[in-house]
Amino acid sequence: MAEDRQKSVMDAGRKLLVLAYNLIRISRANPSGLRHVLGVALSGSSDVISPEADVRSLPEITLAELFGDKQSIRAVVEVFNDGAAAVSGLECIALSVLMVANRCRRVFEFGTYKGISTTQLALNLAPGGMVFTIDLPEDDPRYSLTISSPAERKLTKEAGKGRLVPEDLLAKVTFLRMDSAEFDPAPFLESIDLAFVDGAHSYDYVKNDSLKAWQMLRPGGWLVWHDCSPRHRDVVRFLKSFPSAVNRVAGTDLALSQKPDTDRGSKG
Ligand SMILES: C[S@@+](CC[C@H](N)C(=O)[O-])C[C@H]1O[C@@H](n2cnc3c(N)ncnc32)[C@H](O)[C@@H]1O
């Protein structure tokens, strides 16, 4: 153990020397590059300052690993030019691939917002499927647990939740309007193929939404979280304590866990 520690300190020392040498060379040969290097180093260092928010202990899987045993997947993605506070393009692809690979028919989403992730889920449903998506009611956006981030509190009050879901998909979406803390998962128990947690990101809400999602999943179903990133410390803290194996999807802020299937075993 002490030997390992000494080795890693020496390795860090060596890297620091090479970095200092490179910085001197950059400042002479290509001074505008300094800003880029320091920006990358600064952002990388802030990501790991707090051990609680450091996501690296959650193992990473590639997008291809979501394919299961399939060679290729024909998934559909609707791209929006209004993507603030929503899943990214690669995250839309990952969600869509997961939906098709697992023939998801019943899907539950926490956090509709404008409906960008809802749209990807609805587009890739197996025949006869339905997406249930929950957000706060516009006429009464009160909630009972804590939301510490002012930016998130502002989102809760925004009107037009689900407004970007295309008209032709509306028949495949059931909009539930209530505080997720008040939501009773009983009618959905063990019936959901995929649950997506992207509501409020405080520890209390992530815990509330995730535990309800887990109860609603059928054995072998998938729980997917958005915002597994150092910027959402509470999400990372919760995921690190989650009793089932959690993986991050490379290149995204998605994390997922498969509910154990007693007959078939589980991946993840
Ligand atoms: C980050 S946005 C969801 C983005 C969306 N999933 C997407 O990718 O397009 C979070 C949403 O969660 C909703 N929300 C926050 N607290 C909630 C609560 N207690 N119950 C239900 N929804 C809540 C907010 O109103 C907001 O619309």
Short mmCIF file of C-alpha atoms and ligand atoms in Angstrom, two decimals:
data_model
loop_
_atom_site.label_atom_id
_atom_site.label_comp_id
_atom_site.label_asym_id
_atom_site.label_seq_id
_atom_site.Cartn_x
_atom_site.Cartn_y
_atom_site.Cartn_z
CA MET A 1 0.00 0.00 0.00
CA ALA A 2 2.74 2.48 1.02
CA GLU A 3 4.67 1.40 -2.10
CA ASP A 4 1.65 2.11 -4.33
CA ARG A 5 1.27 5.53 -2.77
CA GLN A 6 4.95 6.34 -3.30
CA LYS A 7 4.69 5.20 -6.93
CA SER A 8 1.68 7.40 -7.60
CA VAL A 9 3.35 10.44 -5.96
CA MET A 10 6.43 9.90 -8.18
CA ASP A 11 4.23 9.50 -11.26
CA ALA A 12 2.40 12.75 -10.40
CA GLY A 13 5.74 14.52 -9.87
CA ARG A 14 6.99 13.35 -13.28
CA LYS A 15 3.77 14.51 -14.97
CA LEU A 16 4.01 17.89 -13.24
CA LEU A 17 7.55 18.38 -14.59
CA VAL A 18 6.50 17.46 -18.14
CA LEU A 19 3.48 19.80 -17.83
CA ALA A 20 5.71 22.69 -16.66
CA TYR A 21 8.10 22.02 -19.57
CA ASN A 22 5.19 21.91 -22.06
CA LEU A 23 3.73 25.14 -20.65
CA ILE A 24 7.07 26.91 -21.20
CA ARG A 25 7.21 25.59 -24.76
CA ILE A 26 3.59 26.61 -25.44
CA SER A 27 4.16 30.10 -24.05
CA ARG A 28 6.99 30.55 -26.58
CA ALA A 29 5.65 28.71 -29.61
CA ASN A 30 1.86 29.14 -29.38
CA PRO A 31 0.93 31.49 -26.49
CA SER A 32 -2.80 31.43 -27.33
CA GLY A 33 -2.75 27.69 -26.46
CA LEU A 34 -1.97 28.48 -22.79
CA ARG A 35 -5.51 29.58 -22.10
CA HIS A 36 -6.88 26.33 -23.52
CA VAL A 37 -4.52 24.13 -21.48
CA LEU A 38 -5.19 26.00 -18.24
CA GLY A 39 -8.95 25.89 -18.87
CA VAL A 40 -8.87 22.10 -19.31
CA ALA A 41 -6.66 21.67 -16.22
CA LEU A 42 -8.85 23.94 -14.12
CA SER A 43 -12.07 22.21 -15.06
CA GLY A 44 -10.49 18.75 -14.54
CA SER A 45 -9.21 19.77 -11.14
CA SER A 46 -12.56 21.17 -9.96
CA ASP A 47 -14.20 17.89 -10.98
CA VAL A 48 -12.12 15.89 -8.51
CA ILE A 49 -11.55 18.32 -5.61
CA SER A 50 -14.43 16.86 -3.62
CA PRO A 51 -14.25 13.07 -3.19
CA GLU A 52 -18.06 13.09 -2.88
CA ALA A 53 -18.55 14.61 -6.33
CA ASP A 54 -15.79 12.65 -8.06
CA VAL A 55 -17.64 10.36 -10.47
CA ARG A 56 -14.64 8.19 -11.37
CA SER A 57 -15.45 5.47 -8.86
CA LEU A 58 -18.64 4.70 -10.81
CA PRO A 59 -17.51 2.41 -13.64
CA GLU A 60 -17.94 3.64 -17.20
CA ILE A 61 -19.52 1.66 -20.04
CA THR A 62 -19.56 2.55 -23.73
CA LEU A 63 -22.61 3.30 -25.82
CA ALA A 64 -22.01 0.03 -27.69
CA GLU A 65 -22.40 -1.90 -24.45
CA LEU A 66 -26.04 -0.77 -24.36
CA PHE A 67 -26.70 -2.72 -27.57
CA GLY A 68 -27.00 -6.05 -25.71
CA ASP A 69 -26.44 -8.85 -28.22
CA LYS A 70 -27.40 -6.73 -31.28
CA GLN A 71 -25.01 -5.79 -34.10
CA SER A 72 -26.81 -2.54 -34.81
CA ILE A 73 -29.82 -0.71 -33.52
CA ARG A 74 -32.26 1.38 -35.54
CA ALA A 75 -33.19 4.05 -33.02
CA VAL A 76 -34.86 7.39 -33.76
CA VAL A 77 -33.75 10.73 -32.36
CA GLU A 78 -35.55 14.08 -32.63
CA VAL A 79 -33.06 16.94 -32.46
CA PHE A 80 -34.13 20.28 -30.95
CA ASN A 81 -32.35 23.62 -31.23
CA ASP A 82 -33.62 24.58 -27.77
CA GLY A 83 -31.67 22.22 -25.53
CA ALA A 84 -31.07 24.19 -22.29
CA ALA A 85 -31.50 22.08 -19.11
CA ALA A 86 -32.20 18.99 -21.21
CA VAL A 87 -30.42 15.84 -22.33
CA SER A 88 -27.63 16.34 -24.90
CA GLY A 89 -27.62 14.87 -28.42
CA LEU A 90 -25.46 11.91 -27.38
CA GLU A 91 -27.68 11.35 -24.34
CA CYS A 92 -30.74 11.28 -26.65
CA ILE A 93 -28.99 8.59 -28.71
CA ALA A 94 -28.06 6.57 -25.60
CA LEU A 95 -31.63 6.71 -24.27
CA SER A 96 -33.06 5.74 -27.66
CA VAL A 97 -30.62 2.82 -28.05
CA LEU A 98 -31.47 1.54 -24.58
CA MET A 99 -35.20 1.80 -25.36
CA VAL A 100 -34.93 -0.18 -28.60
CA ALA A 101 -32.38 -2.74 -27.35
CA ASN A 102 -34.71 -3.64 -24.48
CA ARG A 103 -38.02 -3.28 -26.39
CA CYS A 104 -39.29 -0.88 -23.72
CA ARG A 105 -43.06 -0.49 -23.74
CA ARG A 106 -43.84 1.14 -20.40
CA VAL A 107 -41.61 4.03 -19.45
CA PHE A 108 -41.71 6.43 -16.51
CA GLU A 109 -39.93 9.81 -16.48
CA PHE A 110 -39.34 12.16 -13.54
CA GLY A 111 -38.87 15.72 -14.90
CA THR A 112 -40.64 16.51 -18.21
CA TYR A 113 -39.52 20.15 -18.56
CA LYS A 114 -39.98 21.10 -22.23
CA GLY A 115 -40.29 17.45 -23.25
CA ILE A 116 -37.00 16.85 -25.06
CA SER A 117 -36.17 13.58 -23.29
CA THR A 118 -39.88 12.64 -23.28
CA THR A 119 -39.83 12.88 -27.07
CA GLN A 120 -36.90 10.47 -27.44
CA LEU A 121 -38.58 7.99 -25.10
CA ALA A 122 -41.93 8.20 -26.96
CA LEU A 123 -40.28 7.89 -30.38
CA ASN A 124 -38.60 4.62 -29.46
CA LEU A 125 -41.43 2.84 -27.61
CA ALA A 126 -42.29 -0.72 -28.56
CA PRO A 127 -45.75 -1.01 -30.22
CA GLY A 128 -48.63 -0.11 -27.92
CA GLY A 129 -46.28 1.55 -25.43
CA MET A 130 -46.72 4.60 -23.20
CA VAL A 131 -44.44 7.16 -21.55
CA PHE A 132 -45.65 8.48 -18.19
CA THR A 133 -43.91 11.74 -17.36
CA ILE A 134 -44.25 13.73 -14.15
CA ASP A 135 -43.63 17.44 -13.53
CA LEU A 136 -45.09 20.07 -11.25
CA PRO A 137 -48.49 21.57 -12.13
CA GLU A 138 -48.20 25.02 -13.69
CA ASP A 139 -51.02 26.52 -11.66
CA ASP A 140 -49.50 25.30 -8.37
CA PRO A 141 -45.78 24.50 -8.66
CA ARG A 142 -45.30 23.95 -4.93
CA TYR A 143 -43.11 21.10 -3.72
CA SER A 144 -42.58 19.63 -0.29
CA LEU A 145 -38.91 18.53 -0.14
CA THR A 146 -35.85 20.78 -0.44
CA ILE A 147 -34.53 22.13 -3.75
CA SER A 148 -31.36 24.06 -2.93
CA SER A 149 -30.35 25.36 -6.36
CA PRO A 150 -31.95 28.74 -7.28
CA ALA A 151 -31.70 27.86 -11.00
CA GLU A 152 -33.69 24.69 -10.40
CA ARG A 153 -36.26 26.49 -8.33
CA LYS A 154 -36.75 28.85 -11.29
CA LEU A 155 -37.30 25.90 -13.67
CA THR A 156 -40.07 24.52 -11.49
CA LYS A 157 -42.11 27.70 -12.05
CA GLU A 158 -41.64 27.83 -15.81
CA ALA A 159 -44.81 27.48 -17.89
CA GLY A 160 -45.23 25.21 -20.92
CA LYS A 161 -43.98 21.92 -19.52
CA GLY A 162 -43.93 19.29 -22.29
CA ARG A 163 -44.51 21.95 -24.99
CA LEU A 164 -41.87 20.54 -27.38
CA VAL A 165 -43.36 17.05 -27.57
CA PRO A 166 -44.49 16.78 -31.22
CA GLU A 167 -48.23 16.51 -31.77
CA ASP A 168 -48.05 13.08 -33.43
CA LEU A 169 -46.47 11.62 -30.27
CA LEU A 170 -48.95 13.03 -27.77
CA ALA A 171 -51.09 9.86 -27.81
CA LYS A 172 -48.07 7.95 -26.50
CA VAL A 173 -47.45 10.30 -23.57
CA THR A 174 -49.38 10.58 -20.30
CA PHE A 175 -48.57 13.83 -18.50
CA LEU A 176 -48.80 13.57 -14.71
CA ARG A 177 -48.81 16.89 -12.92
CA MET A 178 -47.80 16.78 -9.26
CA ASP A 179 -44.91 17.01 -6.83
CA SER A 180 -42.96 13.75 -7.19
CA ALA A 181 -42.72 13.62 -3.39
CA GLU A 182 -46.53 13.27 -3.31
CA PHE A 183 -46.64 10.75 -6.16
CA ASP A 184 -47.78 7.26 -5.19
CA PRO A 185 -46.02 4.58 -7.26
CA ALA A 186 -48.41 1.79 -6.13
CA PRO A 187 -50.43 1.54 -9.40
CA PHE A 188 -47.18 1.06 -11.38
CA LEU A 189 -45.38 -1.49 -9.18
CA GLU A 190 -43.04 -3.82 -11.13
CA SER A 191 -44.62 -2.80 -14.44
CA ILE A 192 -42.13 -0.32 -15.89
CA ASP A 193 -39.40 -1.31 -18.40
CA LEU A 194 -37.34 1.87 -18.10
CA ALA A 195 -37.46 4.75 -15.62
CA PHE A 196 -35.64 8.03 -16.22
CA VAL A 197 -34.84 10.23 -13.21
CA ASP A 198 -34.26 13.89 -14.18
CA GLY A 199 -36.46 15.93 -11.83
CA ALA A 200 -35.07 18.07 -9.00
CA HIS A 201 -31.41 17.26 -8.29
CA SER A 202 -31.27 17.76 -4.51
CA TYR A 203 -30.36 14.67 -2.48
CA ASP A 204 -33.88 14.35 -1.03
CA TYR A 205 -35.56 14.46 -4.45
CA VAL A 206 -33.06 12.18 -6.19
CA LYS A 207 -33.58 9.68 -3.38
CA ASN A 208 -37.38 10.02 -3.47
CA ASP A 209 -37.58 9.71 -7.27
CA SER A 210 -35.04 6.88 -7.54
CA LEU A 211 -36.60 4.72 -4.84
CA LYS A 212 -40.05 5.15 -6.38
CA ALA A 213 -38.61 4.40 -9.84
CA TRP A 214 -36.92 1.24 -8.53
CA GLN A 215 -40.19 0.01 -7.02
CA MET A 216 -41.99 0.60 -10.33
CA LEU A 217 -39.41 -1.27 -12.43
CA ARG A 218 -40.06 -4.83 -13.46
CA PRO A 219 -37.24 -7.29 -12.76
CA GLY A 220 -34.64 -6.74 -15.50
CA GLY A 221 -35.89 -3.15 -16.09
CA TRP A 222 -33.52 -0.17 -16.32
CA LEU A 223 -33.18 2.85 -14.07
CA VAL A 224 -31.43 5.73 -15.84
CA TRP A 225 -30.31 8.96 -14.17
CA HIS A 226 -29.37 12.24 -15.79
CA ASP A 227 -26.75 14.64 -14.37
CA CYS A 228 -24.28 12.16 -12.93
CA SER A 229 -21.61 14.86 -12.97
CA PRO A 230 -19.48 16.75 -10.42
CA ARG A 231 -21.77 19.77 -10.96
CA HIS A 232 -24.57 17.76 -9.34
CA ARG A 233 -22.89 16.61 -6.17
CA ASP A 234 -26.10 15.27 -4.57
CA VAL A 235 -26.81 13.04 -7.56
CA VAL A 236 -23.29 11.58 -7.44
CA ARG A 237 -23.46 11.14 -3.67
CA PHE A 238 -26.76 9.26 -3.99
CA LEU A 239 -25.53 7.08 -6.86
CA LYS A 240 -22.42 6.09 -4.92
CA SER A 241 -24.61 4.78 -2.12
CA PHE A 242 -27.15 3.05 -4.37
CA PRO A 243 -27.32 -0.63 -3.37
CA SER A 244 -27.37 -1.98 -6.96
CA ALA A 245 -24.44 -1.62 -9.44
CA VAL A 246 -24.43 1.76 -11.22
CA ASN A 247 -22.53 2.47 -14.45
CA ARG A 248 -21.91 5.76 -16.23
CA VAL A 249 -22.34 5.95 -19.99
CA ALA A 250 -19.10 7.24 -21.55
CA GLY A 251 -19.24 10.75 -23.00
CA THR A 252 -22.52 11.55 -21.22
CA ASP A 253 -23.88 12.49 -17.80
CA LEU A 254 -26.13 9.43 -17.84
CA ALA A 255 -25.83 6.64 -15.29
CA LEU A 256 -27.82 3.44 -15.17
CA SER A 257 -28.59 0.38 -13.15
CA GLN A 258 -30.48 -2.77 -14.13
CA LYS A 259 -32.91 -4.16 -11.60
CA PRO A 260 -31.83 -7.74 -10.90
CA ASP A 261 -33.84 -10.30 -12.78
CA THR A 262 -33.90 -13.44 -10.66
CA ASP A 263 -34.42 -15.70 -13.71
CA ARG A 264 -32.01 -14.14 -16.19
CA GLY A 265 -29.39 -12.43 -13.97
CA SER A 266 -28.52 -8.75 -14.53
CA LYS A 267 -25.87 -6.75 -16.34
CA GLY A 268 -24.44 -3.54 -15.00
C1 LIG B 1 -33.77 19.27 -15.78
S1 LIG B 1 -35.47 19.46 -16.05
C2 LIG B 1 -35.91 18.00 -16.95
C3 LIG B 1 -35.33 17.98 -18.35
C4 LIG B 1 -35.92 16.91 -19.24
N1 LIG B 1 -35.82 15.59 -18.63
C5 LIG B 1 -35.18 16.87 -20.55
O1 LIG B 1 -34.07 16.33 -20.64
O2 LIG B 1 -35.74 17.39 -21.54
C6 LIG B 1 -36.13 19.13 -14.44
C7 LIG B 1 -37.64 19.20 -14.37
O3 LIG B 1 -38.02 18.62 -13.10
C8 LIG B 1 -39.14 19.31 -12.64
N2 LIG B 1 -39.28 19.15 -11.17
C9 LIG B 1 -38.54 19.74 -10.21
N3 LIG B 1 -39.00 19.40 -8.99
C10 LIG B 1 -40.04 18.57 -9.19
C11 LIG B 1 -40.92 17.89 -8.30
N4 LIG B 1 -40.81 18.02 -6.98
N5 LIG B 1 -41.89 17.10 -8.82
C12 LIG B 1 -42.01 16.98 -10.17
N6 LIG B 1 -41.19 17.60 -11.07
C13 LIG B 1 -40.22 18.39 -10.58
C14 LIG B 1 -38.87 20.76 -13.01
O4 LIG B 1 -40.09 21.50 -13.03
C15 LIG B 1 -38.20 20.60 -14.37
O5 LIG B 1 -39.16 20.77 -15.39
#
